[in-house]
Short mmCIF file of C-alpha atoms and ligand atoms in Angstrom, two decimals:
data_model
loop_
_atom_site.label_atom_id
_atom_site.label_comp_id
_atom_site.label_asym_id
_atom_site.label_seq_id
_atom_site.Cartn_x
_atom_site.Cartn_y
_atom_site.Cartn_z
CA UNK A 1 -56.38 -19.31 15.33
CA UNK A 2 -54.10 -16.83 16.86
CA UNK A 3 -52.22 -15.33 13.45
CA UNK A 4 -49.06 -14.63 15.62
CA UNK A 5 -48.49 -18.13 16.49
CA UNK A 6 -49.51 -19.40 13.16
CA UNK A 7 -46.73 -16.85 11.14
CA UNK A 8 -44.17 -17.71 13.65
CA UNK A 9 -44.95 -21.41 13.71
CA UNK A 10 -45.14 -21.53 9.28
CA UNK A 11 -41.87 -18.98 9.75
CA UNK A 12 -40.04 -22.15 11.64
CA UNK A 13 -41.69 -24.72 8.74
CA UNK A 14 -40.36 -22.95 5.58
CA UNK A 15 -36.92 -22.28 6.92
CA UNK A 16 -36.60 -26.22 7.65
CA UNK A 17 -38.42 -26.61 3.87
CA UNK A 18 -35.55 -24.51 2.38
CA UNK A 19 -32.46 -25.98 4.08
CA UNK A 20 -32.17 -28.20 0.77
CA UNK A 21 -32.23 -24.99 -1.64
CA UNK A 22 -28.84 -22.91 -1.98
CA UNK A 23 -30.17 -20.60 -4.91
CA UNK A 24 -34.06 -20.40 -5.88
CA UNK A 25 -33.07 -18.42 -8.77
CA UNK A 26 -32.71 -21.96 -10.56
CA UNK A 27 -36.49 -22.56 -9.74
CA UNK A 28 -37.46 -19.62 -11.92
CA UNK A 29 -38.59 -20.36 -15.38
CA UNK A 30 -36.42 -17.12 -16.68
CA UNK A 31 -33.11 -18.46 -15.40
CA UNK A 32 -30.60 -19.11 -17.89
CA UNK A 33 -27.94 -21.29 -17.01
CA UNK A 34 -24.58 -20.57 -17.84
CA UNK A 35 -24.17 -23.16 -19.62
CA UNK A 36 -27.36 -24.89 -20.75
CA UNK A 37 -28.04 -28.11 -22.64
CA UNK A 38 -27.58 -27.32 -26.46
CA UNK A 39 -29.79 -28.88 -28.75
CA UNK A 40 -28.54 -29.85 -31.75
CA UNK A 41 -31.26 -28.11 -34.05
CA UNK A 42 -29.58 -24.70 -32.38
CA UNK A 43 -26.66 -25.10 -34.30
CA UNK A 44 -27.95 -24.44 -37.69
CA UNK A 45 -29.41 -20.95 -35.94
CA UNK A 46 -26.48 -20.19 -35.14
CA UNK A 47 -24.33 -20.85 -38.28
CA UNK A 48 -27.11 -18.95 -40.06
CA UNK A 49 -26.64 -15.83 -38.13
CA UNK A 50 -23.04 -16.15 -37.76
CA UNK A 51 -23.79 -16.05 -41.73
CA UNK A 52 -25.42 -13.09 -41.62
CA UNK A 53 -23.02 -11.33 -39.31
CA UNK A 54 -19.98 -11.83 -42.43
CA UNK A 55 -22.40 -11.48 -45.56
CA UNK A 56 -25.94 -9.42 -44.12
CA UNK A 57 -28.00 -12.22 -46.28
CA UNK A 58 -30.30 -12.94 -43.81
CA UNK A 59 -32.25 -16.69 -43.39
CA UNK A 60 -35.34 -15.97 -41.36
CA UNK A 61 -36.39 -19.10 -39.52
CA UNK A 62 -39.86 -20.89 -38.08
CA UNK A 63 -38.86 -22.36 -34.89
CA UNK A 64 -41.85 -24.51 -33.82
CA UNK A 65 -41.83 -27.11 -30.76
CA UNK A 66 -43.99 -27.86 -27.91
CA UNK A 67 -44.39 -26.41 -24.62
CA UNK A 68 -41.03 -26.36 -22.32
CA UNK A 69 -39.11 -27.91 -25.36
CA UNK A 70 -36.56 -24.44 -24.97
CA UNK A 71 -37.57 -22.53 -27.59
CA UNK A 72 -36.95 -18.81 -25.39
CA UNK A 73 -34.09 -20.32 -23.34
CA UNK A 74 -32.30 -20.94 -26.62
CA UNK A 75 -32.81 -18.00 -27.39
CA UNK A 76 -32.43 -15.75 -24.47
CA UNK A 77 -29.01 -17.59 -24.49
CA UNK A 78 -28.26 -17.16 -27.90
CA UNK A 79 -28.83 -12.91 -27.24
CA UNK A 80 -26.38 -13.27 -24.56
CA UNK A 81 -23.56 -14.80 -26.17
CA UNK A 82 -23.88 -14.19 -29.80
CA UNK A 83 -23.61 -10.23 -30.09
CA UNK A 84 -20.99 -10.51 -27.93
CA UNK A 85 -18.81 -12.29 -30.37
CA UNK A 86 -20.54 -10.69 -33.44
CA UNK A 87 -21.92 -7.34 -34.80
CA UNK A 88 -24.71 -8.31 -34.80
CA UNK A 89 -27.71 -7.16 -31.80
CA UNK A 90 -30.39 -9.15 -31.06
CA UNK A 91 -34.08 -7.69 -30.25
CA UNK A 92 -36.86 -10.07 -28.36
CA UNK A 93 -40.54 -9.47 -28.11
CA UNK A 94 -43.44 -11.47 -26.78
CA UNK A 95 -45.56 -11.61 -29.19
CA UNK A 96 -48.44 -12.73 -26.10
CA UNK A 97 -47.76 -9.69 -24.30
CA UNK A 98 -47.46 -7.31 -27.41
CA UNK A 99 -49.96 -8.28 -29.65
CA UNK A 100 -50.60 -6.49 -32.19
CA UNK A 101 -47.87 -5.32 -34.71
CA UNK A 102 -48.27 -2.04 -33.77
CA UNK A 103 -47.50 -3.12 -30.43
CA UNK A 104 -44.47 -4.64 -31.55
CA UNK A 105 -43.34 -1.57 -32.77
CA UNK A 106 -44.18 0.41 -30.19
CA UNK A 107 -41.93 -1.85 -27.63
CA UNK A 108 -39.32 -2.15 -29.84
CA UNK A 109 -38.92 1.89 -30.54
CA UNK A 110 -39.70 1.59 -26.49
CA UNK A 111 -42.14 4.52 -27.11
CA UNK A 112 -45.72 5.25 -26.51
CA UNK A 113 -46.74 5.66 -30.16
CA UNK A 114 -50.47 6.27 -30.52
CA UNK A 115 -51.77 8.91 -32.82
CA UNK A 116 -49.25 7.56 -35.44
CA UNK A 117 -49.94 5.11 -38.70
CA UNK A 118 -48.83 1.40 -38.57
CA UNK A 119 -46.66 2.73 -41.67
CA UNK A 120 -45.31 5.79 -39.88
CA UNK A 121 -44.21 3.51 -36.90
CA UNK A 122 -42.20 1.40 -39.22
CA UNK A 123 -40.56 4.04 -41.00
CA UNK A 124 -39.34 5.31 -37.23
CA UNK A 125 -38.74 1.88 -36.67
CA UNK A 126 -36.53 1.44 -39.87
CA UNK A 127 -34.28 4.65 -39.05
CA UNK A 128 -33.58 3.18 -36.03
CA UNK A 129 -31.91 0.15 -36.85
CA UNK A 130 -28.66 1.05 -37.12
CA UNK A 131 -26.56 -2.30 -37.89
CA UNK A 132 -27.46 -6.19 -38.47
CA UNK A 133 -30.21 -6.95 -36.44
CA UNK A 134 -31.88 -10.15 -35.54
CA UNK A 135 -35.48 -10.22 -34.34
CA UNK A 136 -36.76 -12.84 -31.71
CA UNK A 137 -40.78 -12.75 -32.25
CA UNK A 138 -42.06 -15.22 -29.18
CA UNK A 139 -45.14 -16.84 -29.41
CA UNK A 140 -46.04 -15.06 -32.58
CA UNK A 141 -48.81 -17.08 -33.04
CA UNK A 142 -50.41 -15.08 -30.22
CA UNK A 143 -51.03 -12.07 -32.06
CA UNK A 144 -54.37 -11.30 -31.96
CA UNK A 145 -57.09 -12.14 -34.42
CA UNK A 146 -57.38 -7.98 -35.08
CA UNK A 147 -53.77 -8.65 -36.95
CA UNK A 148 -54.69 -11.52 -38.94
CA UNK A 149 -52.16 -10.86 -41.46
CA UNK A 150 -49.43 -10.19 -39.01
CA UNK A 151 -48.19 -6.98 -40.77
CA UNK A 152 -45.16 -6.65 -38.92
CA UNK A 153 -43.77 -9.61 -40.61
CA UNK A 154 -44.47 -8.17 -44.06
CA UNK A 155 -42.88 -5.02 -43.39
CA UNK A 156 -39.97 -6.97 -41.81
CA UNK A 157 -40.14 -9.03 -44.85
CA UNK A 158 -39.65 -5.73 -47.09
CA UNK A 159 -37.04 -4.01 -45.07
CA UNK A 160 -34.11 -2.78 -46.65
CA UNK A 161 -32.40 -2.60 -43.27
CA UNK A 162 -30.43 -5.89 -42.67
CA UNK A 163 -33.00 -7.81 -40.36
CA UNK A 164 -33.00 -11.12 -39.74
CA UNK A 165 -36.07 -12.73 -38.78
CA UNK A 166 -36.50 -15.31 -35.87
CA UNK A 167 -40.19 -16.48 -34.80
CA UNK A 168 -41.03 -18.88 -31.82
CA UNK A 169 -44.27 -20.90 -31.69
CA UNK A 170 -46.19 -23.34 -30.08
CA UNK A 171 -48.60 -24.19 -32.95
CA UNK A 172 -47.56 -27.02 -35.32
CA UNK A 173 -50.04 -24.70 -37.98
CA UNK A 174 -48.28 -21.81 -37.71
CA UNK A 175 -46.50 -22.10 -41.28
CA UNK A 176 -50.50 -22.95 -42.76
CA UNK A 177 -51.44 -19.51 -40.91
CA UNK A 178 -49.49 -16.75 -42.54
CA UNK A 179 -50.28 -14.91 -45.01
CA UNK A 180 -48.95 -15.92 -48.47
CA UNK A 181 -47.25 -12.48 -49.19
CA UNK A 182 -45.12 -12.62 -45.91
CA UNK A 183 -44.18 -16.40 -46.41
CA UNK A 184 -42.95 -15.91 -49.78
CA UNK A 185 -40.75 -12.47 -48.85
CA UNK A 186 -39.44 -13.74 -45.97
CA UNK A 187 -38.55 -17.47 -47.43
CA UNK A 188 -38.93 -18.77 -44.04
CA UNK A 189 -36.91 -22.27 -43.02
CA UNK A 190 -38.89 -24.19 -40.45
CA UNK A 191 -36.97 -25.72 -37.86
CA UNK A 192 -38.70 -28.23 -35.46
CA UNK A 193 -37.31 -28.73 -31.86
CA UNK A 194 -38.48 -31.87 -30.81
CA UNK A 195 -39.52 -33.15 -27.26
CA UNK A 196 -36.83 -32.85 -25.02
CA UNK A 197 -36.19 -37.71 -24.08
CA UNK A 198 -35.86 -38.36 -20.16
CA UNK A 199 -31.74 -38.09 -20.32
CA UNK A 200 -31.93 -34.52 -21.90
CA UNK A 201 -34.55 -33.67 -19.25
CA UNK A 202 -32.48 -35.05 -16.74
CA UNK A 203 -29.47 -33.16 -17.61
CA UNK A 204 -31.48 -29.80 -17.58
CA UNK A 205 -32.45 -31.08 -14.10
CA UNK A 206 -29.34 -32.04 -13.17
CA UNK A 207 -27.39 -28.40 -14.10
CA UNK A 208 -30.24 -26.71 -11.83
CA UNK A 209 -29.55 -29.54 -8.46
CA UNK A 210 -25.62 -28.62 -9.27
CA UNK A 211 -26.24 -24.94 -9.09
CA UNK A 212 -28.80 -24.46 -6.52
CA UNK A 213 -29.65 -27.63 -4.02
CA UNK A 214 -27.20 -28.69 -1.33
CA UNK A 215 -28.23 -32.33 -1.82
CA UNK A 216 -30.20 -34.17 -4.09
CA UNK A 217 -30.96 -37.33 -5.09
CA UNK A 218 -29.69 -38.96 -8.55
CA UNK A 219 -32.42 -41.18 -8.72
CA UNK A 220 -35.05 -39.02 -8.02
CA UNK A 221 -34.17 -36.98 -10.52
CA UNK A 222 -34.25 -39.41 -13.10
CA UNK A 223 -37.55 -40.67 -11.76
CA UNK A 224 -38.57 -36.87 -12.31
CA UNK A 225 -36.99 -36.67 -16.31
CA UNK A 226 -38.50 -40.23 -16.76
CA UNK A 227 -42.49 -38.89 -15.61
CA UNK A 228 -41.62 -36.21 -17.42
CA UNK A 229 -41.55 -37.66 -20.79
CA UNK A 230 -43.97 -40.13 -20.36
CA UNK A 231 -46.80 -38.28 -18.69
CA UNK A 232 -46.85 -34.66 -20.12
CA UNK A 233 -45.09 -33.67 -23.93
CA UNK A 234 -42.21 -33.48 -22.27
CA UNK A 235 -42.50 -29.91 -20.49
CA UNK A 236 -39.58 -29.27 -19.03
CA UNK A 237 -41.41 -26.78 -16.93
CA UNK A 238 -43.39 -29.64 -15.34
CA UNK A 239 -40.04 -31.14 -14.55
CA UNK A 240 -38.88 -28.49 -12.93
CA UNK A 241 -41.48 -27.73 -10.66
CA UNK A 242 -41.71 -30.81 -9.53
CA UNK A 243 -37.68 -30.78 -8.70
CA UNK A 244 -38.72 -27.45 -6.71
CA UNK A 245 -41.57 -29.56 -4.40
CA UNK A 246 -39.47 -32.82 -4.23
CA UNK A 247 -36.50 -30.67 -2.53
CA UNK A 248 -39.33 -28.47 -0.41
CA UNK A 249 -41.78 -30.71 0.73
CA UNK A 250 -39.38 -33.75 1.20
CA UNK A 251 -42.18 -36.02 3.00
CA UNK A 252 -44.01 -35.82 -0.41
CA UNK A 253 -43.35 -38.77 -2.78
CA UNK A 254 -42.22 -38.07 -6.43
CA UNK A 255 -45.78 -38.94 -7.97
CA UNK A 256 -47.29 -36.50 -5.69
CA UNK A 257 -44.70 -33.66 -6.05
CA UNK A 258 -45.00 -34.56 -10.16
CA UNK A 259 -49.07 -34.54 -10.12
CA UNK A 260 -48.64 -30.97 -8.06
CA UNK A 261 -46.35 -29.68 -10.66
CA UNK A 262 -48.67 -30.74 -13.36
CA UNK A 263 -51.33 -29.24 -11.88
CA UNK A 264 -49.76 -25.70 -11.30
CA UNK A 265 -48.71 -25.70 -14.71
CA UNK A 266 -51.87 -26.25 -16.40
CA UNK A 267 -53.80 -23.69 -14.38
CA UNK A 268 -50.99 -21.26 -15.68
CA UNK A 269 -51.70 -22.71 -19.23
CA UNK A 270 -55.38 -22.42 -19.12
CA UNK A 271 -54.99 -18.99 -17.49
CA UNK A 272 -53.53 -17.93 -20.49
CA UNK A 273 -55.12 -18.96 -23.22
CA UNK A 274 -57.24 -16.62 -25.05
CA UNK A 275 -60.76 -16.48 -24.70
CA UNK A 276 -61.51 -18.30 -28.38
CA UNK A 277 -59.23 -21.02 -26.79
CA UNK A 278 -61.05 -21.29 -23.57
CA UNK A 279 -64.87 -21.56 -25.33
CA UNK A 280 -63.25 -24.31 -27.94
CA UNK A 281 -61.81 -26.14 -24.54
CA UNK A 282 -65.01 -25.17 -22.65
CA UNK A 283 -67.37 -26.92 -25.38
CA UNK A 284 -65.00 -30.13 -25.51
CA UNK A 285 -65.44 -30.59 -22.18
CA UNK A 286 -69.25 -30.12 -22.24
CA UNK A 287 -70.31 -31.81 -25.09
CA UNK A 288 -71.54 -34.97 -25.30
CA UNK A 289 -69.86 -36.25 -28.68
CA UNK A 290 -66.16 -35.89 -28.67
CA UNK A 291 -65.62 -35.47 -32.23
CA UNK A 292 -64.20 -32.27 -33.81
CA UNK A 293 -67.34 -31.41 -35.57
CA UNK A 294 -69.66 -31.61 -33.48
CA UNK A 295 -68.11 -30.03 -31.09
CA UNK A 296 -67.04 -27.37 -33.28
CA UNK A 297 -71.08 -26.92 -33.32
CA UNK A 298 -70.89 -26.20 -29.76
CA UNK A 299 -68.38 -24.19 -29.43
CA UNK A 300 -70.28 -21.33 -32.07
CA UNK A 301 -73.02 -21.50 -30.09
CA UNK A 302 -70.60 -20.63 -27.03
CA UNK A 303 -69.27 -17.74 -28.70
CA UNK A 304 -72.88 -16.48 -29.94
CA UNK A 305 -73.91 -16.71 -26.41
CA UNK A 306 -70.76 -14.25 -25.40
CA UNK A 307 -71.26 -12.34 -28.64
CA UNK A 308 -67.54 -13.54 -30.16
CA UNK A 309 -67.15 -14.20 -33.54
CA UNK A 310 -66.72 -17.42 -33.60
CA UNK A 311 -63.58 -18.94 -35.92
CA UNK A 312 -63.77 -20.69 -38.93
CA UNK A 313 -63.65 -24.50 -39.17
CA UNK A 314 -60.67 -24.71 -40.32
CA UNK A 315 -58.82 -22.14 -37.86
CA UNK A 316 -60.75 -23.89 -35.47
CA UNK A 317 -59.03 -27.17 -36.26
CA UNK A 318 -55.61 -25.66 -36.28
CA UNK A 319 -56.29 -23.96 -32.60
CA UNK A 320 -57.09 -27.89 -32.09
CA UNK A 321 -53.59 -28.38 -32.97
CA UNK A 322 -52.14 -25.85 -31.21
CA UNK A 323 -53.82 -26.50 -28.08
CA UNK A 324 -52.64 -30.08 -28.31
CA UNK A 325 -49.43 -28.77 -28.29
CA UNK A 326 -49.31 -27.43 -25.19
CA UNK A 327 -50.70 -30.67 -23.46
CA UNK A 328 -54.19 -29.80 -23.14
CA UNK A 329 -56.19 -32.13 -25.04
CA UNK A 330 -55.52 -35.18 -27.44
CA UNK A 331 -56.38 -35.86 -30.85
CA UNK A 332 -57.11 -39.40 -31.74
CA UNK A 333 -58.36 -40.70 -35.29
CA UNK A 334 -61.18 -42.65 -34.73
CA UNK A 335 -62.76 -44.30 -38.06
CA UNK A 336 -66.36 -42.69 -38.33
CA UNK A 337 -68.39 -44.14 -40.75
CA UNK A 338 -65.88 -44.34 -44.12
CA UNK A 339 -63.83 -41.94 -43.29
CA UNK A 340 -61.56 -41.00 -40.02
CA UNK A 341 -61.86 -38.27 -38.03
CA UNK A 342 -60.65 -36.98 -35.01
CA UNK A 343 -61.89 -36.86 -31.28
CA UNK A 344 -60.59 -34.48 -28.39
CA UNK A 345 -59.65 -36.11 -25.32
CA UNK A 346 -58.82 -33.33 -22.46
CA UNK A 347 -55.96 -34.41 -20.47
CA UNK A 348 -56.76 -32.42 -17.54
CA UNK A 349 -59.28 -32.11 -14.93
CA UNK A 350 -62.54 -30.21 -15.94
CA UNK A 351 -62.75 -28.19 -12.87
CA UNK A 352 -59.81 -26.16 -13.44
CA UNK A 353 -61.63 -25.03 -16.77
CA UNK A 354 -64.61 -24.08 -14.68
CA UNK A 355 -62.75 -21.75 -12.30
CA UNK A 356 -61.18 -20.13 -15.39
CA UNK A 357 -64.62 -19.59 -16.93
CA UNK A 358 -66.26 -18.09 -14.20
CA UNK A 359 -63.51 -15.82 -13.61
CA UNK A 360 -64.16 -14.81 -17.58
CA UNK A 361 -67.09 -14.98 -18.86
CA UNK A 362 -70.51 -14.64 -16.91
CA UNK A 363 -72.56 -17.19 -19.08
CA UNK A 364 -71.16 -20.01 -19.11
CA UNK A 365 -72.19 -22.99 -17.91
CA UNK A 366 -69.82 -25.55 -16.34
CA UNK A 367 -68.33 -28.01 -18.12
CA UNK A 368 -69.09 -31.90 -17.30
CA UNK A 369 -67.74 -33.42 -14.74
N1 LIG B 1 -31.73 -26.67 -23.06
C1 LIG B 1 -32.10 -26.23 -21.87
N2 LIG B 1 -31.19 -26.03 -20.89
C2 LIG B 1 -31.57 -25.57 -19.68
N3 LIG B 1 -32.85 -25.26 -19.34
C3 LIG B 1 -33.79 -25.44 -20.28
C4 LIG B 1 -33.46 -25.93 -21.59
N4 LIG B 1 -34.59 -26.01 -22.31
C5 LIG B 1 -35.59 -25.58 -21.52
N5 LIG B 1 -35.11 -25.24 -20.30
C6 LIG B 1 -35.90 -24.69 -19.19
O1 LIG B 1 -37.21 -25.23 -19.27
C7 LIG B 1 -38.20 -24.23 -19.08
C8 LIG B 1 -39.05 -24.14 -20.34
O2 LIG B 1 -38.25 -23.73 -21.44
P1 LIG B 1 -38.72 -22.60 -22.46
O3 LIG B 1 -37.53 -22.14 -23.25
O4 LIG B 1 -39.47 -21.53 -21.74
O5 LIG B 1 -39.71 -23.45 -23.37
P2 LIG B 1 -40.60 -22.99 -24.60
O6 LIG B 1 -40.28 -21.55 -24.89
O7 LIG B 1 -40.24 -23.91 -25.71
O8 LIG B 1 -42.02 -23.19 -24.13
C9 LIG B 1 -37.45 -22.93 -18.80
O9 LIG B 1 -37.39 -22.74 -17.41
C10 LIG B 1 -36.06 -23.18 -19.36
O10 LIG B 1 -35.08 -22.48 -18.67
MG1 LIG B 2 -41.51 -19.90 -24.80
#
């Protein structure tokens, strides 16, 4: 094929496939709208910190939710319009991206810090706060397994700075996870943000079509909110891809444009899960009983055979839990015997696990098709 022809040719198609789109920006996951959908669980955030602006008695909360249910758009918002009003500052990390508390630290003092102590860092960390300060940890169950204890939240905990604590997770477990010592100084409240129903979905979707698409169609966005729910735990991510290939690719029908979406987003998902996650997926799909324990069995012998420690049973389980809640498997109680237990049901398409694996790890066999 002659290239020239081909770039000028696709050059022609994409123009015509972006007529429909005034502003991509509303296609990209880290927009914030000017005015977003406010859930109802936000508002006790907010009175608490408004709280601690007058008094500087902190109440350090647990947000936990699934997948796309707005956890860092609340609070990405929140940064933008609270300190404005307040004295207080707001500080965000991502806890996937700086894993380690020492990490933390290290991004928050926005220095290159090796050489010094964990306790060092916090005591340069400490002298720098300088007034109220509220501290978004994202995805915090992410740290890694090296920082089991998650010392940054004890030393938060113990600060006599006035911090206010505010940690984002996917993992219904989290709470069951911490450490006793940090639970009980930092008196967490847990806050739950449920799924996002089709008419909240469709109001997200509809605030993007406003903003950014010179047409759209009402129904098809509601047909979008509606799969949304109903197919995936309501992943507002999903939703909006699928917006983003229903307004590109216009000969596409909604199912297709929504099974695309879907798609994208779990390769991104699997992508980033860590490797303990990806051998405790990898030995669901490949084993031949779906029940917890016996694939548990499986998934030790994975880990042996990539020399990983594998985890115990019972953070196993709760990585079960977690990676339900980002859509990727199922847990169903089945009676077994006297007793119920629980079998994993992936909700994806083995072969995207494959092509993760074999970009990871070099033993592993592929999982069952
Ligand atoms: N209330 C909302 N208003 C507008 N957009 C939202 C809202 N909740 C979620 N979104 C959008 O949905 C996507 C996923 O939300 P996000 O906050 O990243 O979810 P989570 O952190 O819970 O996984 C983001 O693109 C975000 O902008
Ligand atoms: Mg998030």
């Amino acid at each position: 094929m002659d290239l020239t022809e081909y770039v000028q040719r696709q050059k022609h198609v994409v123009a015509q496939q972006s007529r429909a789109v005034r502003d991509f920006t509303v296609f990209d996951y880290n927009y914030i709208p000017e005015k977003p959908f406010i859930r109802s669980e936000s508002k006790q955030i907010i009175d608490a910190m408004l709280r601690f602006d007058v008094s500087g008695i902190a109440t350090n909360f647990a947000v936990i939710g699934s997948r796309g249910s707005g956890k860092t758009l609340t609070m990405k918002y929140l940064a933008r319009v609270v300190p404005a009003q307040t004295d207080l500052s707001m500080r965000y990390v991502n806890c996937r991206h700086h894993n380690t508390s020492f990490k933390i630290l290290a991004r928050l003092l926005n220095k290159r810090c090796t050489g010094l102590s964990l306790d060092k860092l916090f005591e340069m960390f400490s002298e720098s706060i300088t007034g109220k300060t509220v501290f978004v940890l994202d995805e915090v169950d992410l740290m890694s397994a090296k920082d089991k204890n998650r010392d940054i939240l004890y030393l938060l905990s113990r600060s006599e700075k006035p911090v206010m604590v505010i940690m984002l997770s996917n993992n219904p477990h989290l709470l069951r996870e911490l450490d006793a010592a940090s639970k009980s100084s930092l008196q967490l409240v847990q806050m739950h943000f449920a799924n996002y129903n089709a008419e909240q979905i469709n109001a997200i979707l509809l605030e993007r079509a406003q903003k950014g698409l010179v047409s759209y169609d009402y129904t098809e966005v509601s047909e979008i909110a509606a799969m949304t729910t109903k197919k995936t735990n309501s992943d507002t991510r999903v939703a909006i891809k699928t917006l983003y290939y229903n307004v590109t690719e216009p000969q596409k029908s909604v199912e297709s444009c929504f099974e695309n979406a879907r798609k994208d987003i779990v390769i991104d998902v699997i992508n980033d899960l860590s490797d303990q996650n990806l051998l405790i997926l990898t030995a669901a799909a490949q084993n031949k009983s779906d029940l917890t324990k016996n694939i548990y069995d499986l998934y030790c012998r994975l880990c042996r055979s990539q020399c990983e420690k594998p985890f115990s049973y019972v953070y196993y389980y709760s990585n079960l839990g977690y990676l339900q809640s980002i859509g990727l498997i199922a847990l169903v109680s089945t009676k077994f015997g006297r007793t119920y237990t629980n079998r994993v049901v992936l909700t994806f398409n083995h072969s995207i696990l494959f092509d993760t694996c074999r970009l990871r790890f070099s033993r592993v066999p592929a999982p069952r098709s």
